[in-house]
C-alpha cells in the first residue's frame, strides 16, 4: 500500500506529520507523502519521524493554480529542498488578505469570528475549510459540506476569490525544488472527459510530469479510462487518498474510494530512486 496525497495539521488535516508517519508505518505502507496546501512547514517533522522507519517518506506539496472552470490543484512530489521560498510567501500573503476579507464579511453579518479562531485550528496554511469548521463548531451549519454549499463556495455570501499563481509558476516552483509536478485529482475539474484529456495533453506539453490517476474521489470506471490515457502518454502515474483526518472522515489513509488499498504500482520509480539520494540533511 502507498499514499502520495495527504494533509497534516499544517494545512487542513487534523493529524500532525509525526502521527501521519506512524499511521503509515502501522499500515505497513511502502511509501507515503505529505502534501499540505501551499506550505512545506510539516516536511521536516515528517522526514525526521520517518527516518529509520520502514516507510519511504516523500516530501510533497499541493498548490492551487488559476484555472476556470473549477479548481486546478498541482502536487509537487519528491521535494529535495524547501527553504523559505518567495513563491510560497506570495501565495500565503494573498491567502491572508483574502481570509481577512472573509472575516470582515462574516462580522458585518454579525457572526463574530476572529483571526485567532482560525489560527488555533492549524499550525500552517489557513483556508476556507477552517472557516467551515468554525461555522460548524458555532452551530451556524450542520457540517463542513453545508458551510461550503451555502456560504463559502463560488457565488455564495462568504465567497471571496484569492489571488492564485499561474500553472506555469507552479510548475517552475515545483521543478526548482527538485520535485515532479503532478495534476491532482483531475476528474474534479468540471468539464467532460474528452475536454479533460485535451487539457491534460496540453499541460503535459508545457511541463507537467504526471497525473494522479488514483484518488479517493474517483470512481473505478473513470479511473480505468484515465489510467489508459496516462499509460498512452507515458507520463508519471501516482495514487493518493487526499486524507484530511477528521476534517474529511469518509477518506481513509492509503485507500481508494471503495476502500481498496492504493497499490505499490502507483508509486513511480522516479520517486524511489530520488528518495535513496536525499540532498537534505535532517538530524
Ligand atoms: P481555499 O484554498 O482556502 O480557497 O480553500 C479551498 C479548499 O476548500 C479546497 O482545497 C478543498 O479542500 C476545500 N473545499 C472546497 N469545496 C469544498 C466542499 N464542498 N466541501 C469540503 N471542502 C471543500
Ligand atoms: Zn485540503
Ligand atoms: Fe486538492
Ligand atoms: Fe489535497
Short mmCIF file of C-alpha atoms and ligand atoms in Angstrom, two decimals:
data_model
loop_
_atom_site.label_atom_id
_atom_site.label_comp_id
_atom_site.label_asym_id
_atom_site.label_seq_id
_atom_site.Cartn_x
_atom_site.Cartn_y
_atom_site.Cartn_z
CA UNK A 1 0.00 0.00 0.00
CA UNK A 2 1.08 3.59 -0.65
CA UNK A 3 -0.41 7.07 -0.25
CA UNK A 4 1.06 10.01 -2.17
CA UNK A 5 -1.51 12.67 -1.19
CA UNK A 6 -2.23 13.50 2.48
CA UNK A 7 -2.78 16.62 4.57
CA UNK A 8 -1.46 17.28 8.08
CA UNK A 9 -2.46 19.96 10.58
CA UNK A 10 -0.03 22.29 8.81
CA UNK A 11 -2.93 22.87 6.39
CA UNK A 12 -6.46 21.48 6.71
CA UNK A 13 -5.78 17.98 8.00
CA UNK A 14 -6.16 17.13 11.69
CA UNK A 15 -3.09 14.94 12.38
CA UNK A 16 0.50 16.01 12.99
CA UNK A 17 3.12 14.92 10.43
CA UNK A 18 4.59 12.52 13.04
CA UNK A 19 1.22 10.95 13.64
CA UNK A 20 0.68 10.52 9.90
CA UNK A 21 4.05 8.81 9.50
CA UNK A 22 3.24 6.48 12.41
CA UNK A 23 -0.11 5.56 10.90
CA UNK A 24 1.55 4.92 7.54
CA UNK A 25 4.02 2.62 9.27
CA UNK A 26 1.25 0.83 11.19
CA UNK A 27 -0.47 0.16 7.87
CA UNK A 28 2.85 -1.27 6.54
CA UNK A 29 2.86 1.26 3.74
CA UNK A 30 5.73 1.14 1.31
CA UNK A 31 5.71 4.89 0.69
CA UNK A 32 3.83 7.89 1.85
CA UNK A 33 3.82 11.65 1.09
CA UNK A 34 2.65 14.72 2.98
CA UNK A 35 1.22 17.27 0.52
CA UNK A 36 -0.12 20.18 2.53
CA UNK A 37 -1.81 23.09 0.73
CA UNK A 38 0.68 25.84 -0.15
CA UNK A 39 3.13 25.01 2.64
CA UNK A 40 6.20 22.88 3.31
CA UNK A 41 6.15 23.53 7.05
CA UNK A 42 5.30 19.94 8.01
CA UNK A 43 8.01 18.29 5.92
CA UNK A 44 10.97 18.49 8.34
CA UNK A 45 8.91 16.79 11.04
CA UNK A 46 7.67 14.15 8.60
CA UNK A 47 11.14 13.37 7.33
CA UNK A 48 12.59 13.25 10.84
CA UNK A 49 9.88 10.87 12.07
CA UNK A 50 10.21 8.60 9.04
CA UNK A 51 13.98 8.24 9.46
CA UNK A 52 14.88 4.68 10.38
CA UNK A 53 11.29 3.53 9.87
CA UNK A 54 10.24 1.02 7.29
CA UNK A 55 8.35 3.52 5.12
CA UNK A 56 9.67 5.72 2.34
CA UNK A 57 8.76 9.34 3.14
CA UNK A 58 8.19 11.53 0.08
CA UNK A 59 8.16 15.27 0.78
CA UNK A 60 5.33 16.96 -1.12
CA UNK A 61 3.08 19.98 -1.51
CA UNK A 62 -0.27 20.79 -3.15
CA UNK A 63 -0.65 24.13 -4.94
CA UNK A 64 -3.87 25.75 -6.18
CA UNK A 65 -3.39 27.43 -9.55
CA UNK A 66 -5.50 29.81 -11.58
CA UNK A 67 -7.95 27.91 -13.75
CA UNK A 68 -11.52 28.02 -14.98
CA UNK A 69 -13.85 26.23 -14.53
CA UNK A 70 -13.49 24.75 -11.05
CA UNK A 71 -10.20 24.41 -9.21
CA UNK A 72 -6.92 23.06 -10.51
CA UNK A 73 -4.54 21.58 -7.94
CA UNK A 74 -0.96 20.58 -8.68
CA UNK A 75 1.01 18.22 -6.48
CA UNK A 76 4.76 18.58 -6.11
CA UNK A 77 6.17 15.18 -5.19
CA UNK A 78 9.74 14.46 -4.14
CA UNK A 79 10.87 17.91 -2.96
CA UNK A 80 14.59 17.96 -2.20
CA UNK A 81 14.80 21.44 -0.74
CA UNK A 82 12.11 23.52 0.88
CA UNK A 83 13.79 26.50 2.38
CA UNK A 84 11.87 29.81 2.51
CA UNK A 85 10.63 30.50 -0.95
CA UNK A 86 9.23 33.74 -2.43
CA UNK A 87 6.50 31.88 -4.34
CA UNK A 88 5.08 30.33 -1.16
CA UNK A 89 5.43 33.66 0.67
CA UNK A 90 3.42 35.42 -2.06
CA UNK A 91 0.70 32.73 -2.04
CA UNK A 92 0.31 32.95 1.71
CA UNK A 93 0.31 36.74 1.69
CA UNK A 94 -2.63 36.62 -0.75
CA UNK A 95 -4.33 33.97 1.35
CA UNK A 96 -4.11 36.18 4.41
CA UNK A 97 -5.56 39.19 2.54
CA UNK A 98 -8.49 37.03 1.36
CA UNK A 99 -9.01 35.46 4.81
CA UNK A 100 -9.19 38.90 6.48
CA UNK A 101 -11.78 39.95 3.88
CA UNK A 102 -13.91 36.88 4.68
CA UNK A 103 -13.65 37.67 8.41
CA UNK A 104 -14.88 41.23 7.70
CA UNK A 105 -17.74 39.92 5.62
CA UNK A 106 -18.81 37.43 8.29
CA UNK A 107 -18.60 40.02 11.06
CA UNK A 108 -20.67 42.50 9.06
CA UNK A 109 -23.36 39.80 9.15
CA UNK A 110 -22.88 39.51 12.91
CA UNK A 111 -21.08 36.15 13.14
CA UNK A 112 -18.30 37.32 15.48
CA UNK A 113 -15.28 35.46 14.13
CA UNK A 114 -11.66 36.41 14.90
CA UNK A 115 -8.39 35.53 13.20
CA UNK A 116 -7.48 33.62 16.36
CA UNK A 117 -10.47 31.28 15.86
CA UNK A 118 -8.83 30.22 12.60
CA UNK A 119 -5.21 30.33 13.75
CA UNK A 120 -5.81 27.87 16.56
CA UNK A 121 -7.05 25.22 14.11
CA UNK A 122 -3.80 24.91 12.18
CA UNK A 123 -0.07 25.35 12.52
CA UNK A 124 0.26 26.45 8.90
CA UNK A 125 -1.99 27.41 6.00
CA UNK A 126 -5.41 28.88 6.83
CA UNK A 127 -8.13 28.40 4.23
CA UNK A 128 -11.85 28.12 3.68
CA UNK A 129 -12.01 24.66 5.34
CA UNK A 130 -11.11 26.37 8.63
CA UNK A 131 -13.90 28.91 8.22
CA UNK A 132 -16.20 25.97 7.51
CA UNK A 133 -15.08 24.07 10.63
CA UNK A 134 -15.59 27.20 12.74
CA UNK A 135 -19.13 27.64 11.38
CA UNK A 136 -19.87 24.03 12.33
CA UNK A 137 -18.43 24.43 15.84
CA UNK A 138 -20.52 27.59 16.40
CA UNK A 139 -23.65 25.84 15.21
CA UNK A 140 -24.25 28.01 12.11
CA UNK A 141 -24.30 24.92 9.87
CA UNK A 142 -24.59 21.17 10.41
CA UNK A 143 -21.41 20.12 8.67
CA UNK A 144 -18.48 21.29 6.58
CA UNK A 145 -20.16 20.47 3.31
CA UNK A 146 -23.16 22.64 4.22
CA UNK A 147 -20.79 25.50 5.11
CA UNK A 148 -19.35 25.30 1.61
CA UNK A 149 -22.55 24.77 -0.37
CA UNK A 150 -24.47 27.53 1.46
CA UNK A 151 -21.77 30.09 2.31
CA UNK A 152 -18.20 29.56 1.13
CA UNK A 153 -18.39 28.24 -2.45
CA UNK A 154 -18.23 30.42 -5.54
CA UNK A 155 -21.24 32.78 -5.72
CA UNK A 156 -22.25 32.24 -2.06
CA UNK A 157 -22.39 35.04 0.56
CA UNK A 158 -18.95 34.47 2.13
CA UNK A 159 -17.07 33.60 -1.03
CA UNK A 160 -14.15 35.83 -1.89
CA UNK A 161 -11.65 34.68 -4.50
CA UNK A 162 -7.99 34.72 -3.61
CA UNK A 163 -5.21 35.53 -6.00
CA UNK A 164 -3.65 32.27 -7.14
CA UNK A 165 -0.45 31.59 -9.08
CA UNK A 166 -0.38 30.53 -12.72
CA UNK A 167 0.13 26.91 -13.70
CA UNK A 168 3.47 27.87 -15.25
CA UNK A 169 4.66 29.46 -11.99
CA UNK A 170 3.59 26.35 -10.06
CA UNK A 171 5.46 24.04 -12.44
CA UNK A 172 8.60 26.19 -12.29
CA UNK A 173 8.46 26.38 -8.50
CA UNK A 174 7.96 22.61 -8.11
CA UNK A 175 10.81 21.85 -10.52
CA UNK A 176 13.05 24.33 -8.68
CA UNK A 177 12.65 22.22 -5.53
CA UNK A 178 13.72 19.08 -7.41
CA UNK A 179 10.19 17.65 -7.40
CA UNK A 180 7.80 16.34 -10.06
CA UNK A 181 4.67 18.32 -10.98
CA UNK A 182 1.55 16.13 -10.98
CA UNK A 183 -2.05 17.15 -11.79
CA UNK A 184 -4.04 16.31 -8.64
CA UNK A 185 -7.50 14.66 -8.85
CA UNK A 186 -8.06 15.76 -12.49
CA UNK A 187 -11.56 14.31 -12.50
CA UNK A 188 -12.65 17.04 -10.07
CA UNK A 189 -12.39 19.55 -12.91
CA UNK A 190 -15.95 20.16 -14.09
CA UNK A 191 -15.54 19.52 -17.82
CA UNK A 192 -16.45 16.48 -19.89
CA UNK A 193 -13.93 13.67 -20.23
CA UNK A 194 -12.70 14.44 -23.74
CA UNK A 195 -12.21 18.12 -22.84
CA UNK A 196 -10.29 16.99 -19.77
CA UNK A 197 -7.98 14.80 -21.88
CA UNK A 198 -7.29 17.77 -24.15
CA UNK A 199 -6.38 19.86 -21.15
CA UNK A 200 -4.13 17.14 -19.72
CA UNK A 201 -2.46 16.72 -23.07
CA UNK A 202 -1.70 20.43 -23.20
CA UNK A 203 -0.47 20.57 -19.59
CA UNK A 204 1.87 17.64 -20.24
CA UNK A 205 3.25 19.56 -23.22
CA UNK A 206 4.10 22.61 -21.07
CA UNK A 207 5.94 20.86 -18.25
CA UNK A 208 3.53 18.77 -16.17
CA UNK A 209 5.26 15.46 -15.40
CA UNK A 210 2.37 13.27 -14.44
CA UNK A 211 -1.21 12.60 -13.41
CA UNK A 212 -2.74 11.49 -10.11
CA UNK A 213 -4.84 8.68 -11.58
CA UNK A 214 -5.79 7.01 -8.30
CA UNK A 215 -7.70 9.28 -5.88
CA UNK A 216 -10.36 8.64 -3.26
CA UNK A 217 -12.81 10.91 -5.09
CA UNK A 218 -12.61 8.98 -8.35
CA UNK A 219 -14.94 6.17 -9.39
CA UNK A 220 -13.43 2.92 -10.65
CA UNK A 221 -14.64 3.18 -14.28
CA UNK A 222 -13.28 6.71 -14.64
CA UNK A 223 -10.01 5.68 -13.01
CA UNK A 224 -9.63 3.00 -15.67
CA UNK A 225 -10.21 5.43 -18.52
CA UNK A 226 -7.78 7.94 -17.05
CA UNK A 227 -5.18 5.22 -16.46
CA UNK A 228 -5.37 4.18 -20.10
CA UNK A 229 -4.77 7.78 -21.21
CA UNK A 230 -1.86 8.26 -18.79
CA UNK A 231 -0.24 4.99 -19.90
CA UNK A 232 -0.51 6.02 -23.53
CA UNK A 233 1.12 9.34 -22.69
CA UNK A 234 3.87 7.52 -20.80
CA UNK A 235 3.77 10.12 -18.05
CA UNK A 236 4.27 9.62 -14.31
CA UNK A 237 1.24 8.00 -12.69
CA UNK A 238 0.55 8.43 -8.97
CA UNK A 239 -2.06 7.46 -6.41
CA UNK A 240 -3.16 9.14 -3.19
CA UNK A 241 -6.18 9.25 -0.90
CA UNK A 242 -6.24 13.02 -0.11
CA UNK A 243 -6.54 12.08 3.56
CA UNK A 244 -7.52 15.03 5.85
CA UNK A 245 -8.06 13.17 9.16
CA UNK A 246 -11.31 14.09 10.92
CA UNK A 247 -11.93 17.03 8.55
CA UNK A 248 -12.92 14.55 5.80
CA UNK A 249 -13.82 11.42 7.77
CA UNK A 250 -15.01 9.47 4.71
CA UNK A 251 -11.44 9.36 3.36
CA UNK A 252 -9.19 6.61 4.72
CA UNK A 253 -5.39 6.72 4.66
CA UNK A 254 -3.97 4.59 1.84
CA UNK A 255 -7.40 3.74 0.46
CA UNK A 256 -9.35 4.34 -2.76
CA UNK A 257 -13.00 5.38 -2.96
CA UNK A 258 -14.08 1.76 -2.46
CA UNK A 259 -11.60 1.35 0.43
CA UNK A 260 -9.30 -0.91 -1.54
CA UNK A 261 -5.60 -0.28 -0.90
CA UNK A 262 -3.75 2.12 -3.19
CA UNK A 263 -1.30 -0.30 -4.77
CA UNK A 264 2.50 -0.06 -4.82
CA UNK A 265 2.42 0.06 -8.61
CA UNK A 266 1.24 3.67 -8.32
CA UNK A 267 4.49 4.65 -6.67
CA UNK A 268 6.55 5.93 -9.61
CA UNK A 269 10.08 4.63 -9.88
CA UNK A 270 11.40 8.19 -10.21
CA UNK A 271 10.37 8.89 -6.63
CA UNK A 272 12.04 5.78 -5.19
CA UNK A 273 15.34 6.50 -6.90
CA UNK A 274 15.20 10.07 -5.71
CA UNK A 275 14.42 9.03 -2.16
CA UNK A 276 17.57 6.97 -1.96
CA UNK A 277 19.71 10.01 -2.60
CA UNK A 278 18.31 12.76 -0.41
CA UNK A 279 20.19 16.02 -0.68
CA UNK A 280 18.74 17.46 2.51
CA UNK A 281 20.30 16.58 5.84
CA UNK A 282 17.89 16.34 8.69
CA UNK A 283 19.11 15.45 12.17
P1 LIG B 1 -9.01 27.85 -0.14
O1 LIG B 1 -7.79 27.34 -0.82
O2 LIG B 1 -8.74 28.43 1.19
O3 LIG B 1 -9.85 28.73 -1.01
O4 LIG B 1 -9.92 26.54 0.18
C1 LIG B 1 -10.12 25.56 -0.82
C2 LIG B 1 -10.23 24.20 -0.20
O5 LIG B 1 -11.53 24.03 0.35
C3 LIG B 1 -10.07 23.07 -1.20
O6 LIG B 1 -8.73 22.67 -1.31
C4 LIG B 1 -10.91 21.96 -0.64
O7 LIG B 1 -10.11 21.10 0.19
C5 LIG B 1 -11.90 22.66 0.26
N1 LIG B 1 -13.26 22.58 -0.30
C6 LIG B 1 -13.75 23.20 -1.39
N2 LIG B 1 -15.06 22.88 -1.58
C7 LIG B 1 -15.41 22.03 -0.55
C8 LIG B 1 -16.61 21.34 -0.17
N3 LIG B 1 -17.76 21.46 -0.87
N4 LIG B 1 -16.57 20.55 0.93
C9 LIG B 1 -15.43 20.43 1.65
N5 LIG B 1 -14.27 21.05 1.34
C10 LIG B 1 -14.25 21.84 0.25
ZN1 LIG B 2 -7.32 20.12 1.78
FE1 LIG B 3 -6.80 19.13 -3.88
FE1 LIG B 4 -5.47 17.55 -1.20
#
